[in-house]
Amino acid sequence: MEFDRFHQFGSLLLQDDFVLSYSGYVTEDILEAVGATLRQRLADHVDSPRQIRNVFSIFVELMQNVIRYGTDGPQPENECGSKESFGLVMVVQKGNCLDIMSGNFIVQDDAEILRDKVAFLNRKTPTELRTLYRTRLRQPPEANSKGASIGLIEIARRSSIPLQCDMRYADDGLCFFMVKASVQGAS
Amino acid sequence: MAELNLSATSRTPAVSLSKAASHLKIEGESYPEDVNGFYMPIMQAVDRYFADGKESLAVEIHLIYFNSSSARALTELLDSLEGHAANGASITFKWFCDHDDDITREFAEDTAMDMEHLKIIIADMTRDG
């Protein structure tokens, strides 16, 4: 990568008050390492234990979704031939709120289903989300089921505002799917 | 084995199942890479505990964090304990929740409502330091 583009990448990041940023292949080891870093950053900069807990929970659920449901994307397979999902995860401070964002490549049809699931969850009240979560707990986890997964429901419950998502169509029938949750601090 | 003594790791809780003390304690954090690989042996150990003739068990859960996959596994464990309680085992169940963690408390309350024979007590987790 030339220095110009590398510098651009850094500048983009610094436009926001970011707490943590990871971009690359997302694996369980990465989740553990980045999670530990996030915990430390939150402990150093955030007062509210409740906010820390919700941000960390959302981070874990988003990362695990990237690991489980992401595809390789446009990047080539790694040397060991194993499949790793390319993804972005970012935690950004916005006033009293912490935004948690994730982005990764998924198959276009799945992206559209996921977008509909997010819209479905956003129409629910907190009580309805609680009931939905309880119902889904005893149902087997199915990656392509019509109902929202408990991971996504958990993210929706812990987010202070409705979940936001967007997608960008990419080559080879893929889509870069992005989710944003937001957790308010103590008022 | 009807007994267990697992040390906590950064992603899994300490688990101790003791015949001598008649207790099952799960303490720490739970977001393992392989949820079934972690929780299945615990459920199997509990089944063997009762199969070996033990009639009572005191369960305590102190989880400062658990992910949604763990919630599903914990529900399975609770359903299994409910089954043993229905068969006559005397089981007390104490779930320690942080006072400002509504979602975990709601999970414990909802699970308690689903149980007929298992009595789940929700207690306040005191934070150290």
PDB file of C-alpha atoms in Angstrom:
ATOM      1  CA  MET A   1       0.000   0.000   0.000  1.00  0.00           C
ATOM      2  CA  GLU A   2       1.366   3.439  -0.876  1.00  0.00           C
ATOM      3  CA  PHE A   3       1.892   5.948   1.917  1.00  0.00           C
ATOM      4  CA  ASP A   4      -0.819   8.263   0.603  1.00  0.00           C
ATOM      5  CA  ARG A   5      -3.556   5.685   0.985  1.00  0.00           C
ATOM      6  CA  PHE A   6      -2.154   4.509   4.312  1.00  0.00           C
ATOM      7  CA  HIS A   7      -2.232   8.092   5.578  1.00  0.00           C
ATOM      8  CA  GLN A   8      -5.790   8.498   4.277  1.00  0.00           C
ATOM      9  CA  PHE A   9      -6.818   5.421   6.237  1.00  0.00           C
ATOM     10  CA  GLY A  10      -5.411   6.891   9.441  1.00  0.00           C
ATOM     11  CA  SER A  11      -7.002  10.284   8.804  1.00  0.00           C
ATOM     12  CA  LEU A  12     -10.414   8.740   8.262  1.00  0.00           C
ATOM     13  CA  LEU A  13     -10.153   7.034  11.604  1.00  0.00           C
ATOM     14  CA  LEU A  14      -9.157  10.218  13.406  1.00  0.00           C
ATOM     15  CA  GLN A  15     -12.241  12.083  12.152  1.00  0.00           C
ATOM     16  CA  ASP A  16     -14.129  10.414  14.990  1.00  0.00           C
ATOM     17  CA  ASP A  17     -13.395  10.017  18.666  1.00  0.00           C
ATOM     18  CA  PHE A  18     -12.699   6.319  18.370  1.00  0.00           C
ATOM     19  CA  VAL A  19     -12.279   4.011  21.329  1.00  0.00           C
ATOM     20  CA  LEU A  20     -11.227   0.967  19.361  1.00  0.00           C
ATOM     21  CA  SER A  21     -10.922  -0.073  15.747  1.00  0.00           C
ATOM     22  CA  TYR A  22     -10.166  -3.452  14.242  1.00  0.00           C
ATOM     23  CA  SER A  23     -10.043  -4.199  10.548  1.00  0.00           C
ATOM     24  CA  GLY A  24      -8.880  -7.520   9.224  1.00  0.00           C
ATOM     25  CA  TYR A  25      -9.628 -11.212   9.467  1.00  0.00           C
ATOM     26  CA  VAL A  26     -11.869 -11.980  12.386  1.00  0.00           C
ATOM     27  CA  THR A  27     -11.255 -15.198  14.299  1.00  0.00           C
ATOM     28  CA  GLU A  28     -12.003 -16.393  17.823  1.00  0.00           C
ATOM     29  CA  ASP A  29      -8.428 -15.518  18.857  1.00  0.00           C
ATOM     30  CA  ILE A  30      -8.925 -12.008  17.522  1.00  0.00           C
ATOM     31  CA  LEU A  31     -12.223 -11.728  19.367  1.00  0.00           C
ATOM     32  CA  GLU A  32     -10.469 -12.608  22.609  1.00  0.00           C
ATOM     33  CA  ALA A  33      -7.559 -10.221  22.067  1.00  0.00           C
ATOM     34  CA  VAL A  34      -9.625  -7.308  20.781  1.00  0.00           C
ATOM     35  CA  GLY A  35     -12.222  -7.934  23.481  1.00  0.00           C
ATOM     36  CA  ALA A  36      -9.564  -7.703  26.182  1.00  0.00           C
ATOM     37  CA  THR A  37      -8.280  -4.460  24.651  1.00  0.00           C
ATOM     38  CA  LEU A  38     -11.804  -3.048  24.478  1.00  0.00           C
ATOM     39  CA  ARG A  39     -12.396  -3.925  28.114  1.00  0.00           C
ATOM     40  CA  GLN A  40      -9.248  -2.088  29.121  1.00  0.00           C
ATOM     41  CA  ARG A  41     -10.117   0.989  27.035  1.00  0.00           C
ATOM     42  CA  LEU A  42     -13.630   1.076  28.449  1.00  0.00           C
ATOM     43  CA  ALA A  43     -12.377   0.676  32.029  1.00  0.00           C
ATOM     44  CA  ASP A  44      -9.992   3.600  31.504  1.00  0.00           C
ATOM     45  CA  HIS A  45     -12.419   5.963  29.813  1.00  0.00           C
ATOM     46  CA  VAL A  46     -16.003   5.077  30.732  1.00  0.00           C
ATOM     47  CA  ASP A  47     -17.614   5.618  34.141  1.00  0.00           C
ATOM     48  CA  SER A  48     -20.809   3.636  33.887  1.00  0.00           C
ATOM     49  CA  PRO A  49     -20.456  -0.137  34.540  1.00  0.00           C
ATOM     50  CA  ARG A  50     -23.817  -0.622  32.855  1.00  0.00           C
ATOM     51  CA  GLN A  51     -22.626   1.118  29.692  1.00  0.00           C
ATOM     52  CA  ILE A  52     -19.415  -0.936  29.711  1.00  0.00           C
ATOM     53  CA  ARG A  53     -21.353  -4.172  30.067  1.00  0.00           C
ATOM     54  CA  ASN A  54     -23.752  -3.345  27.239  1.00  0.00           C
ATOM     55  CA  VAL A  55     -20.993  -2.200  24.887  1.00  0.00           C
ATOM     56  CA  PHE A  56     -18.917  -5.325  25.557  1.00  0.00           C
ATOM     57  CA  SER A  57     -21.941  -7.619  25.110  1.00  0.00           C
ATOM     58  CA  ILE A  58     -22.845  -6.024  21.787  1.00  0.00           C
ATOM     59  CA  PHE A  59     -19.214  -6.214  20.658  1.00  0.00           C
ATOM     60  CA  VAL A  60     -19.017  -9.966  21.402  1.00  0.00           C
ATOM     61  CA  GLU A  61     -22.315 -10.730  19.644  1.00  0.00           C
ATOM     62  CA  LEU A  62     -21.351  -8.674  16.567  1.00  0.00           C
ATOM     63  CA  MET A  63     -17.880 -10.247  16.343  1.00  0.00           C
ATOM     64  CA  GLN A  64     -19.309 -13.746  16.713  1.00  0.00           C
ATOM     65  CA  ASN A  65     -21.797 -13.012  13.941  1.00  0.00           C
ATOM     66  CA  VAL A  66     -18.930 -11.908  11.691  1.00  0.00           C
ATOM     67  CA  ILE A  67     -16.992 -15.093  12.513  1.00  0.00           C
ATOM     68  CA  ARG A  68     -19.973 -17.392  11.974  1.00  0.00           C
ATOM     69  CA  TYR A  69     -21.814 -15.835   9.090  1.00  0.00           C
ATOM     70  CA  GLY A  70     -19.218 -13.870   7.196  1.00  0.00           C
ATOM     71  CA  THR A  71     -17.746 -15.201   3.974  1.00  0.00           C
ATOM     72  CA  ASP A  72     -14.231 -14.743   2.705  1.00  0.00           C
ATOM     73  CA  GLY A  73     -15.199 -11.758   0.696  1.00  0.00           C
ATOM     74  CA  PRO A  74     -13.031 -10.633  -2.177  1.00  0.00           C
ATOM     75  CA  GLN A  75      -9.753 -11.566  -0.422  1.00  0.00           C
ATOM     76  CA  PRO A  76      -7.965 -14.805  -1.293  1.00  0.00           C
ATOM     77  CA  GLU A  77      -7.894 -17.788   1.047  1.00  0.00           C
ATOM     78  CA  ASN A  78      -5.071 -17.713   3.593  1.00  0.00           C
ATOM     79  CA  GLU A  79      -2.060 -20.012   3.376  1.00  0.00           C
ATOM     80  CA  CYS A  80      -3.552 -22.737   5.545  1.00  0.00           C
ATOM     81  CA  GLY A  81      -6.599 -22.819   3.302  1.00  0.00           C
ATOM     82  CA  SER A  82      -8.931 -22.009   6.182  1.00  0.00           C
ATOM     83  CA  LYS A  83     -11.852 -19.684   5.813  1.00  0.00           C
ATOM     84  CA  GLU A  84     -11.634 -16.499   7.762  1.00  0.00           C
ATOM     85  CA  SER A  85     -14.099 -13.667   7.618  1.00  0.00           C
ATOM     86  CA  PHE A  86     -12.861 -10.228   6.789  1.00  0.00           C
ATOM     87  CA  GLY A  87     -14.562  -7.654   8.964  1.00  0.00           C
ATOM     88  CA  LEU A  88     -14.476  -4.250  10.525  1.00  0.00           C
ATOM     89  CA  VAL A  89     -15.427  -3.511  14.112  1.00  0.00           C
ATOM     90  CA  MET A  90     -15.359  -0.065  15.586  1.00  0.00           C
ATOM     91  CA  VAL A  91     -16.355   1.517  18.877  1.00  0.00           C
ATOM     92  CA  VAL A  92     -16.725   5.296  18.707  1.00  0.00           C
ATOM     93  CA  GLN A  93     -17.516   7.834  21.414  1.00  0.00           C
ATOM     94  CA  LYS A  94     -20.236  10.342  20.484  1.00  0.00           C
ATOM     95  CA  GLY A  95     -20.933  12.608  23.402  1.00  0.00           C
ATOM     96  CA  ASN A  96     -22.499  10.482  26.095  1.00  0.00           C
ATOM     97  CA  CYS A  97     -23.032   7.566  23.723  1.00  0.00           C
ATOM     98  CA  LEU A  98     -20.826   4.765  22.538  1.00  0.00           C
ATOM     99  CA  ASP A  99     -21.540   3.524  19.011  1.00  0.00           C
ATOM    100  CA  ILE A 100     -20.537  -0.017  18.099  1.00  0.00           C
ATOM    101  CA  MET A 101     -20.306  -0.808  14.416  1.00  0.00           C
ATOM    102  CA  SER A 102     -19.498  -3.919  12.476  1.00  0.00           C
ATOM    103  CA  GLY A 103     -19.153  -4.576   8.771  1.00  0.00           C
ATOM    104  CA  ASN A 104     -18.483  -7.752   6.831  1.00  0.00           C
ATOM    105  CA  PHE A 105     -19.229  -9.526   3.564  1.00  0.00           C
ATOM    106  CA  ILE A 106     -22.198 -11.826   3.301  1.00  0.00           C
ATOM    107  CA  VAL A 107     -24.142 -13.343   0.425  1.00  0.00           C
ATOM    108  CA  GLN A 108     -26.631 -10.840  -1.050  1.00  0.00           C
ATOM    109  CA  ASP A 109     -29.736 -12.889  -0.301  1.00  0.00           C
ATOM    110  CA  ASP A 110     -28.635 -13.247   3.319  1.00  0.00           C
ATOM    111  CA  ALA A 111     -28.008  -9.504   3.506  1.00  0.00           C
ATOM    112  CA  GLU A 112     -31.574  -8.774   2.469  1.00  0.00           C
ATOM    113  CA  ILE A 113     -32.924 -11.261   5.009  1.00  0.00           C
ATOM    114  CA  LEU A 114     -30.755  -9.707   7.717  1.00  0.00           C
ATOM    115  CA  ARG A 115     -31.928  -6.206   6.834  1.00  0.00           C
ATOM    116  CA  ASP A 116     -35.519  -7.406   7.218  1.00  0.00           C
ATOM    117  CA  LYS A 117     -34.690  -9.036  10.570  1.00  0.00           C
ATOM    118  CA  VAL A 118     -33.253  -5.748  11.859  1.00  0.00           C
ATOM    119  CA  ALA A 119     -36.395  -3.885  10.735  1.00  0.00           C
ATOM    120  CA  PHE A 120     -38.527  -6.572  12.408  1.00  0.00           C
ATOM    121  CA  LEU A 121     -36.685  -6.187  15.711  1.00  0.00           C
ATOM    122  CA  ASN A 122     -36.869  -2.398  15.569  1.00  0.00           C
ATOM    123  CA  ARG A 123     -40.671  -2.599  15.521  1.00  0.00           C
ATOM    124  CA  LYS A 124     -40.695  -4.446  18.861  1.00  0.00           C
ATOM    125  CA  THR A 125     -41.096  -2.899  22.306  1.00  0.00           C
ATOM    126  CA  PRO A 126     -38.568  -3.866  25.013  1.00  0.00           C
ATOM    127  CA  THR A 127     -41.150  -6.236  26.509  1.00  0.00           C
ATOM    128  CA  GLU A 128     -41.766  -7.864  23.128  1.00  0.00           C
ATOM    129  CA  LEU A 129     -37.999  -8.273  22.611  1.00  0.00           C
ATOM    130  CA  ARG A 130     -37.755  -9.898  26.018  1.00  0.00           C
ATOM    131  CA  THR A 131     -40.529 -12.362  25.121  1.00  0.00           C
ATOM    132  CA  LEU A 132     -38.994 -13.028  21.703  1.00  0.00           C
ATOM    133  CA  TYR A 133     -35.614 -13.756  23.310  1.00  0.00           C
ATOM    134  CA  ARG A 134     -37.197 -16.155  25.769  1.00  0.00           C
ATOM    135  CA  THR A 135     -38.994 -18.005  22.942  1.00  0.00           C
ATOM    136  CA  ARG A 136     -35.873 -18.252  20.777  1.00  0.00           C
ATOM    137  CA  LEU A 137     -33.752 -19.640  23.640  1.00  0.00           C
ATOM    138  CA  ARG A 138     -35.207 -23.101  23.311  1.00  0.00           C
ATOM    139  CA  GLN A 139     -35.255 -23.134  19.511  1.00  0.00           C
ATOM    140  CA  PRO A 140     -32.223 -24.571  17.716  1.00  0.00           C
ATOM    141  CA  PRO A 141     -29.918 -21.960  16.226  1.00  0.00           C
ATOM    142  CA  GLU A 142     -30.441 -21.891  12.452  1.00  0.00           C
ATOM    143  CA  ALA A 143     -28.275 -19.590  10.450  1.00  0.00           C
ATOM    144  CA  ASN A 144     -30.844 -18.937   7.754  1.00  0.00           C
ATOM    145  CA  SER A 145     -34.036 -19.083   9.757  1.00  0.00           C
ATOM    146  CA  LYS A 146     -36.627 -16.384   9.236  1.00  0.00           C
ATOM    147  CA  GLY A 147     -36.761 -15.386  12.893  1.00  0.00           C
ATOM    148  CA  ALA A 148     -34.027 -13.200  14.328  1.00  0.00           C
ATOM    149  CA  SER A 149     -31.239 -15.054  16.102  1.00  0.00           C
ATOM    150  CA  ILE A 150     -30.865 -14.623  19.846  1.00  0.00           C
ATOM    151  CA  GLY A 151     -27.545 -12.872  19.214  1.00  0.00           C
ATOM    152  CA  LEU A 152     -29.264 -10.180  17.167  1.00  0.00           C
ATOM    153  CA  ILE A 153     -32.092  -9.897  19.701  1.00  0.00           C
ATOM    154  CA  GLU A 154     -29.521  -9.466  22.464  1.00  0.00           C
ATOM    155  CA  ILE A 155     -27.850  -6.660  20.487  1.00  0.00           C
ATOM    156  CA  ALA A 156     -31.229  -4.958  19.975  1.00  0.00           C
ATOM    157  CA  ARG A 157     -32.058  -5.216  23.693  1.00  0.00           C
ATOM    158  CA  ARG A 158     -28.766  -3.761  24.839  1.00  0.00           C
ATOM    159  CA  SER A 159     -28.776  -0.940  22.298  1.00  0.00           C
ATOM    160  CA  SER A 160     -30.286   2.307  23.617  1.00  0.00           C
ATOM    161  CA  ILE A 161     -31.747   3.187  20.194  1.00  0.00           C
ATOM    162  CA  PRO A 162     -33.091   1.090  17.291  1.00  0.00           C
ATOM    163  CA  LEU A 163     -30.392  -0.770  15.383  1.00  0.00           C
ATOM    164  CA  GLN A 164     -29.192   0.808  12.190  1.00  0.00           C
ATOM    165  CA  CYS A 165     -27.931  -1.128   9.206  1.00  0.00           C
ATOM    166  CA  ASP A 166     -26.885  -0.501   5.652  1.00  0.00           C
ATOM    167  CA  MET A 167     -25.341  -2.471   2.839  1.00  0.00           C
ATOM    168  CA  ARG A 168     -23.217  -2.022  -0.237  1.00  0.00           C
ATOM    169  CA  TYR A 169     -23.413  -4.478  -3.103  1.00  0.00           C
ATOM    170  CA  ALA A 170     -20.067  -5.997  -4.044  1.00  0.00           C
ATOM    171  CA  ASP A 171     -18.850  -8.467  -6.680  1.00  0.00           C
ATOM    172  CA  ASP A 172     -19.521 -12.202  -6.802  1.00  0.00           C
ATOM    173  CA  GLY A 173     -23.028 -11.952  -5.351  1.00  0.00           C
ATOM    174  CA  LEU A 174     -21.731 -10.508  -2.098  1.00  0.00           C
ATOM    175  CA  CYS A 175     -22.748  -7.557  -0.021  1.00  0.00           C
ATOM    176  CA  PHE A 176     -20.879  -5.534   2.597  1.00  0.00           C
ATOM    177  CA  PHE A 177     -23.339  -5.485   5.445  1.00  0.00           C
ATOM    178  CA  MET A 178     -22.990  -2.945   8.265  1.00  0.00           C
ATOM    179  CA  VAL A 179     -24.715  -2.730  11.640  1.00  0.00           C
ATOM    180  CA  LYS A 180     -24.616   0.029  14.213  1.00  0.00           C
ATOM    181  CA  ALA A 181     -25.797  -0.148  17.820  1.00  0.00           C
ATOM    182  CA  SER A 182     -25.551   2.642  20.334  1.00  0.00           C
ATOM    183  CA  VAL A 183     -25.330   2.603  24.132  1.00  0.00           C
ATOM    184  CA  GLN A 184     -26.022   5.717  26.169  1.00  0.00           C
ATOM    185  CA  GLY A 185     -24.095   6.517  29.286  1.00  0.00           C
ATOM    186  CA  ALA A 186     -25.672   7.365  32.619  1.00  0.00           C
ATOM    187  CA  SER A 187     -27.856  10.437  32.248  1.00  0.00           C
TER     188      SER A 187
ATOM    189  CA  MET B   1     -17.077 -38.546  36.356  1.00  0.00           C
ATOM    190  CA  ALA B   2     -19.806 -37.128  38.535  1.00  0.00           C
ATOM    191  CA  GLU B   3     -17.523 -34.421  39.851  1.00  0.00           C
ATOM    192  CA  LEU B   4     -15.928 -31.447  38.153  1.00  0.00           C
ATOM    193  CA  ASN B   5     -13.274 -28.917  38.922  1.00  0.00           C
ATOM    194  CA  LEU B   6     -12.656 -26.582  36.015  1.00  0.00           C
ATOM    195  CA  SER B   7     -10.534 -23.473  36.466  1.00  0.00           C
ATOM    196  CA  ALA B   8     -11.775 -20.229  34.974  1.00  0.00           C
ATOM    197  CA  THR B   9     -10.247 -19.019  31.720  1.00  0.00           C
ATOM    198  CA  SER B  10     -10.622 -15.606  30.118  1.00  0.00           C
ATOM    199  CA  ARG B  11     -13.713 -16.876  28.267  1.00  0.00           C
ATOM    200  CA  THR B  12     -15.089 -19.667  30.443  1.00  0.00           C
ATOM    201  CA  PRO B  13     -16.225 -19.781  34.070  1.00  0.00           C
ATOM    202  CA  ALA B  14     -14.810 -21.831  36.949  1.00  0.00           C
ATOM    203  CA  VAL B  15     -17.063 -24.846  37.454  1.00  0.00           C
ATOM    204  CA  SER B  16     -17.101 -27.006  40.536  1.00  0.00           C
ATOM    205  CA  LEU B  17     -19.412 -29.953  41.063  1.00  0.00           C
ATOM    206  CA  SER B  18     -18.765 -31.673  44.375  1.00  0.00           C
ATOM    207  CA  LYS B  19     -20.435 -34.776  45.787  1.00  0.00           C
ATOM    208  CA  ALA B  20     -18.971 -34.140  49.233  1.00  0.00           C
ATOM    209  CA  ALA B  21     -20.265 -30.571  49.381  1.00  0.00           C
ATOM    210  CA  SER B  22     -23.407 -31.325  47.325  1.00  0.00           C
ATOM    211  CA  HIS B  23     -22.918 -28.184  45.303  1.00  0.00           C
ATOM    212  CA  LEU B  24     -22.528 -26.949  41.750  1.00  0.00           C
ATOM    213  CA  LYS B  25     -20.896 -23.547  41.361  1.00  0.00           C
ATOM    214  CA  ILE B  26     -20.442 -21.683  38.110  1.00  0.00           C
ATOM    215  CA  GLU B  27     -18.430 -18.499  38.524  1.00  0.00           C
ATOM    216  CA  GLY B  28     -16.824 -16.005  36.133  1.00  0.00           C
ATOM    217  CA  GLU B  29     -17.540 -15.189  32.506  1.00  0.00           C
ATOM    218  CA  SER B  30     -18.985 -17.296  29.737  1.00  0.00           C
ATOM    219  CA  TYR B  31     -18.417 -16.723  26.030  1.00  0.00           C
ATOM    220  CA  PRO B  32     -16.572 -19.865  24.969  1.00  0.00           C
ATOM    221  CA  GLU B  33     -15.495 -20.612  21.429  1.00  0.00           C
ATOM    222  CA  ASP B  34     -17.247 -23.979  21.602  1.00  0.00           C
ATOM    223  CA  VAL B  35     -20.301 -23.600  23.818  1.00  0.00           C
ATOM    224  CA  ASN B  36     -21.529 -27.184  23.492  1.00  0.00           C
ATOM    225  CA  GLY B  37     -18.019 -28.532  24.056  1.00  0.00           C
ATOM    226  CA  PHE B  38     -17.958 -26.625  27.333  1.00  0.00           C
ATOM    227  CA  TYR B  39     -21.481 -27.130  28.675  1.00  0.00           C
ATOM    228  CA  MET B  40     -22.230 -30.683  27.517  1.00  0.00           C
ATOM    229  CA  PRO B  41     -19.701 -32.292  29.937  1.00  0.00           C
ATOM    230  CA  ILE B  42     -21.203 -30.221  32.758  1.00  0.00           C
ATOM    231  CA  MET B  43     -24.693 -31.544  32.040  1.00  0.00           C
ATOM    232  CA  GLN B  44     -23.355 -35.074  31.721  1.00  0.00           C
ATOM    233  CA  ALA B  45     -21.572 -34.764  35.076  1.00  0.00           C
ATOM    234  CA  VAL B  46     -24.791 -33.525  36.702  1.00  0.00           C
ATOM    235  CA  ASP B  47     -26.699 -36.503  35.241  1.00  0.00           C
ATOM    236  CA  ARG B  48     -24.076 -38.898  36.629  1.00  0.00           C
ATOM    237  CA  TYR B  49     -24.179 -37.086  39.997  1.00  0.00           C
ATOM    238  CA  PHE B  50     -27.857 -37.954  40.378  1.00  0.00           C
ATOM    239  CA  ALA B  51     -27.502 -41.387  38.748  1.00  0.00           C
ATOM    240  CA  ASP B  52     -24.929 -42.210  41.455  1.00  0.00           C
ATOM    241  CA  GLY B  53     -27.671 -41.772  44.055  1.00  0.00           C
ATOM    242  CA  LYS B  54     -27.177 -38.221  45.275  1.00  0.00           C
ATOM    243  CA  GLU B  55     -30.505 -36.672  46.206  1.00  0.00           C
ATOM    244  CA  SER B  56     -29.736 -33.014  46.797  1.00  0.00           C
ATOM    245  CA  LEU B  57     -27.750 -30.265  45.120  1.00  0.00           C
ATOM    246  CA  ALA B  58     -27.180 -26.559  45.866  1.00  0.00           C
ATOM    247  CA  VAL B  59     -26.515 -24.619  42.652  1.00  0.00           C
ATOM    248  CA  GLU B  60     -24.972 -21.151  42.527  1.00  0.00           C
ATOM    249  CA  ILE B  61     -24.408 -19.057  39.429  1.00  0.00           C
ATOM    250  CA  HIS B  62     -22.116 -16.004  39.626  1.00  0.00           C
ATOM    251  CA  LEU B  63     -21.666 -14.898  36.024  1.00  0.00           C
ATOM    252  CA  ILE B  64     -20.487 -11.344  35.470  1.00  0.00           C
ATOM    253  CA  TYR B  65     -20.981 -11.803  31.727  1.00  0.00           C
ATOM    254  CA  PHE B  66     -22.419 -14.457  29.435  1.00  0.00           C
ATOM    255  CA  ASN B  67     -23.129 -14.295  25.697  1.00  0.00           C
ATOM    256  CA  SER B  68     -26.318 -15.393  23.938  1.00  0.00           C
ATOM    257  CA  SER B  69     -24.946 -18.857  23.062  1.00  0.00           C
ATOM    258  CA  SER B  70     -24.157 -19.394  26.734  1.00  0.00           C
ATOM    259  CA  ALA B  71     -27.690 -18.282  27.621  1.00  0.00           C
ATOM    260  CA  ARG B  72     -29.000 -21.069  25.418  1.00  0.00           C
ATOM    261  CA  ALA B  73     -26.656 -23.609  27.047  1.00  0.00           C
ATOM    262  CA  LEU B  74     -27.596 -22.420  30.543  1.00  0.00           C
ATOM    263  CA  THR B  75     -31.264 -22.849  29.643  1.00  0.00           C
ATOM    264  CA  GLU B  76     -30.520 -26.460  28.651  1.00  0.00           C
ATOM    265  CA  LEU B  77     -28.720 -27.009  31.952  1.00  0.00           C
ATOM    266  CA  LEU B  78     -31.655 -25.553  33.849  1.00  0.00           C
ATOM    267  CA  ASP B  79     -34.128 -27.715  31.921  1.00  0.00           C
ATOM    268  CA  SER B  80     -32.016 -30.719  32.861  1.00  0.00           C
ATOM    269  CA  LEU B  81     -32.027 -29.715  36.556  1.00  0.00           C
ATOM    270  CA  GLU B  82     -35.777 -29.196  36.328  1.00  0.00           C
ATOM    271  CA  GLY B  83     -36.032 -32.789  35.116  1.00  0.00           C
ATOM    272  CA  HIS B  84     -34.025 -34.049  38.102  1.00  0.00           C
ATOM    273  CA  ALA B  85     -36.128 -31.948  40.476  1.00  0.00           C
ATOM    274  CA  ALA B  86     -39.282 -33.409  38.941  1.00  0.00           C
ATOM    275  CA  ASN B  87     -37.848 -36.876  39.658  1.00  0.00           C
ATOM    276  CA  GLY B  88     -37.589 -36.045  43.340  1.00  0.00           C
ATOM    277  CA  ALA B  89     -34.155 -34.434  43.700  1.00  0.00           C
ATOM    278  CA  SER B  90     -33.977 -31.565  46.177  1.00  0.00           C
ATOM    279  CA  ILE B  91     -32.276 -28.720  44.293  1.00  0.00           C
ATOM    280  CA  THR B  92     -31.779 -25.131  45.427  1.00  0.00           C
ATOM    281  CA  PHE B  93     -30.729 -22.640  42.784  1.00  0.00           C
ATOM    282  CA  LYS B  94     -29.271 -19.220  43.528  1.00  0.00           C
ATOM    283  CA  TRP B  95     -28.651 -16.851  40.623  1.00  0.00           C
ATOM    284  CA  PHE B  96     -26.506 -13.848  41.488  1.00  0.00           C
ATOM    285  CA  CYS B  97     -27.246 -10.810  39.307  1.00  0.00           C
ATOM    286  CA  ASP B  98     -25.608  -7.412  39.258  1.00  0.00           C
ATOM    287  CA  HIS B  99     -28.152  -4.888  40.544  1.00  0.00           C
ATOM    288  CA  ASP B 100     -27.946  -2.719  37.402  1.00  0.00           C
ATOM    289  CA  ASP B 101     -27.947  -5.555  34.848  1.00  0.00           C
ATOM    290  CA  ASP B 102     -31.632  -5.646  33.906  1.00  0.00           C
ATOM    291  CA  ILE B 103     -31.224  -8.058  31.040  1.00  0.00           C
ATOM    292  CA  THR B 104     -29.535 -10.775  33.092  1.00  0.00           C
ATOM    293  CA  ARG B 105     -32.070 -10.313  35.869  1.00  0.00           C
ATOM    294  CA  GLU B 106     -34.911 -10.619  33.325  1.00  0.00           C
ATOM    295  CA  PHE B 107     -33.293 -13.789  31.961  1.00  0.00           C
ATOM    296  CA  ALA B 108     -33.169 -15.268  35.472  1.00  0.00           C
ATOM    297  CA  GLU B 109     -36.772 -14.199  36.197  1.00  0.00           C
ATOM    298  CA  ASP B 110     -38.098 -15.594  32.904  1.00  0.00           C
ATOM    299  CA  THR B 111     -36.245 -18.851  33.422  1.00  0.00           C
ATOM    300  CA  ALA B 112     -37.616 -19.091  36.971  1.00  0.00           C
ATOM    301  CA  MET B 113     -41.148 -18.691  35.618  1.00  0.00           C
ATOM    302  CA  ASP B 114     -40.590 -21.564  33.202  1.00  0.00           C
ATOM    303  CA  MET B 115     -39.651 -23.931  36.033  1.00  0.00           C
ATOM    304  CA  GLU B 116     -42.233 -25.892  37.958  1.00  0.00           C
ATOM    305  CA  HIS B 117     -40.075 -27.940  40.320  1.00  0.00           C
ATOM    306  CA  LEU B 118     -36.857 -25.981  40.401  1.00  0.00           C
ATOM    307  CA  LYS B 119     -36.921 -22.996  42.772  1.00  0.00           C
ATOM    308  CA  ILE B 120     -34.701 -20.220  41.491  1.00  0.00           C
ATOM    309  CA  ILE B 121     -33.701 -17.483  43.937  1.00  0.00           C
ATOM    310  CA  ILE B 122     -32.335 -14.290  42.426  1.00  0.00           C
ATOM    311  CA  ALA B 123     -29.761 -12.640  44.650  1.00  0.00           C
ATOM    312  CA  ASP B 124     -27.737  -9.451  44.360  1.00  0.00           C
ATOM    313  CA  MET B 125     -24.176  -9.829  43.222  1.00  0.00           C
ATOM    314  CA  THR B 126     -21.889  -7.635  45.282  1.00  0.00           C
ATOM    315  CA  ARG B 127     -19.164  -6.002  43.278  1.00  0.00           C
ATOM    316  CA  ASP B 128     -15.675  -6.224  44.718  1.00  0.00           C
ATOM    317  CA  GLY B 129     -13.390  -3.226  44.912  1.00  0.00           C
TER     318      GLY B 129
END
